[in-house]
CSV table of C-alpha atoms in Angstrom, one decimal:
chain,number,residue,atom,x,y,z
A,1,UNK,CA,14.2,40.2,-0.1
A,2,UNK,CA,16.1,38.6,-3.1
A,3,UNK,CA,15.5,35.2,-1.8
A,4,UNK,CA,12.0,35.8,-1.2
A,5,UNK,CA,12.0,36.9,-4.7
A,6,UNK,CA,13.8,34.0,-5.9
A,7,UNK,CA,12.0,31.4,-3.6
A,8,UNK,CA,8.7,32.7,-5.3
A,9,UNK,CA,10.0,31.9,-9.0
A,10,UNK,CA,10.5,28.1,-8.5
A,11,UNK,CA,7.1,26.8,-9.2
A,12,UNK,CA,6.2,23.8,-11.5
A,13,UNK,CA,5.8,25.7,-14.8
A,14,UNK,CA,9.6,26.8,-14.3
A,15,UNK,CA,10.8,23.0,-15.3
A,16,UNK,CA,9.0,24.0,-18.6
A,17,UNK,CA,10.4,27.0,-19.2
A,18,UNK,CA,12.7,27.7,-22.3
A,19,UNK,CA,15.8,29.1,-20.2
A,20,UNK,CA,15.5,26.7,-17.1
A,21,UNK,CA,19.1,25.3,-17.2
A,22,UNK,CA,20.2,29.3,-17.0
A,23,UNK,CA,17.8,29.6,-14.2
A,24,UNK,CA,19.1,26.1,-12.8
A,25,UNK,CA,22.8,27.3,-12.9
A,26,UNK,CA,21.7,30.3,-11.3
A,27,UNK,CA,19.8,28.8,-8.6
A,28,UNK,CA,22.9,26.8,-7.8
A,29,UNK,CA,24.7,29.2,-7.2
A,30,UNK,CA,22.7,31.0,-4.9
A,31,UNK,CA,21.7,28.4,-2.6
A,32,UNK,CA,25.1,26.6,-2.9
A,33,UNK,CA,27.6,29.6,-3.1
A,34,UNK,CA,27.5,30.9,0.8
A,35,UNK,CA,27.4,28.8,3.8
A,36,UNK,CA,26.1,31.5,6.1
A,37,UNK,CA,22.6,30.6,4.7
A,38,UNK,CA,20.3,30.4,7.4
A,39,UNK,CA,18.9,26.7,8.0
A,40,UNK,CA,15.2,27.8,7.4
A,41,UNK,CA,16.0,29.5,4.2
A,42,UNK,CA,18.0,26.7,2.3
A,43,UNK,CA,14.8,23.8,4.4
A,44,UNK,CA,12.4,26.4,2.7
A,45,UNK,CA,14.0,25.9,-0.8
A,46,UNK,CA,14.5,22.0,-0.6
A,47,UNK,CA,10.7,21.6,0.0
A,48,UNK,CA,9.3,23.6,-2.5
A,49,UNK,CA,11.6,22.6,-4.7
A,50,UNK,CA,11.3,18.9,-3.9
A,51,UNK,CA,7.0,19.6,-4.1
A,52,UNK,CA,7.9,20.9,-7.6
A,53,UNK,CA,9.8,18.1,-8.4
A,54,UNK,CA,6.5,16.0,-8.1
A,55,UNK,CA,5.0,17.7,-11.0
A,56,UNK,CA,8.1,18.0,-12.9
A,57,UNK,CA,9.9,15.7,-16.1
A,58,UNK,CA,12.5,12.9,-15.0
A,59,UNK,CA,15.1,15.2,-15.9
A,60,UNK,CA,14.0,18.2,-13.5
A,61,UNK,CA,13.1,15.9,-10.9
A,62,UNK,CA,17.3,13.9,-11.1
A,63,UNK,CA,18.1,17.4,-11.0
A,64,UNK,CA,16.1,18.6,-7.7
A,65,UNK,CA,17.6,15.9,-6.2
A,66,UNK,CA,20.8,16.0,-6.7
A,67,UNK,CA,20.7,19.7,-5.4
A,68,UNK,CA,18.6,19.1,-2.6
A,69,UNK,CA,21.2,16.1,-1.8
A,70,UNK,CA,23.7,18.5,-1.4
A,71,UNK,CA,21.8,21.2,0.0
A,72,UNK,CA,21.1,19.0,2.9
A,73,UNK,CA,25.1,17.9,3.0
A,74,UNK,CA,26.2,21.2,3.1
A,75,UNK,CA,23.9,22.2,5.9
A,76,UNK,CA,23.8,19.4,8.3
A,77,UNK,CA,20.8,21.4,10.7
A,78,UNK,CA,18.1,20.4,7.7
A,79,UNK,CA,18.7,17.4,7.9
A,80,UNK,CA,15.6,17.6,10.2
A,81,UNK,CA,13.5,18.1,7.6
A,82,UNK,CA,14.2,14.2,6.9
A,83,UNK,CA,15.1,12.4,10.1
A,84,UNK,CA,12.4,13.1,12.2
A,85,UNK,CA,10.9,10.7,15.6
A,86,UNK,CA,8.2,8.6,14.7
A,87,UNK,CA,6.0,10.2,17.8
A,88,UNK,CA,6.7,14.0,16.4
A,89,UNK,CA,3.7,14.1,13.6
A,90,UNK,CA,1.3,11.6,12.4
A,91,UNK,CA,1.0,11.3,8.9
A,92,UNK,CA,-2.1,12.3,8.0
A,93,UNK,CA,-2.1,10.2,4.8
């Protein structure tokens, strides 16, 4: 419940926000602090947060991708989300 919470407060207004490097901090040490994450929860977070990052300034953007850098060292299962087969999906762009 309180990452479903927290997963539904990262949206692209939040990188305009007045207190986003509280929130940021916070965030951290959420998604950083326990290993025993489970691999859909912490791939959840690195694309939404990475879809946000689209939208966001160059500073929230080097910052999404620094975390999501280490997101994806810490748990080595999402790295999925990245390294995929050609033959899995079609892009449909």
């Amino acid at each position: 419940k309180f990452y479903m919470s927290l997963y539904n407060l990262v949206e692209n207004k939040l990188f305009y926000a007045k207190h986003r490097t509280r929130f940021f901090k916070l965030l951290v040490k959420c998604l950083t602090g326990s290993q025993m994450l489970p691999a859909y929860l912490v791939a959840a977070f690195c694309k939404r947060l990475c879809r946000c990052a689209i939208n966001a300034p160059p500073s929230g953007s080097l910052f999404v991708i620094a975390l999501v850098s280490n997101l994806l060292r810490k748990h080595g299962e999402c790295a999925a989300i990245i390294h995929r087969d050609g033959d899995a999906m079609e892009d449909p762009f």
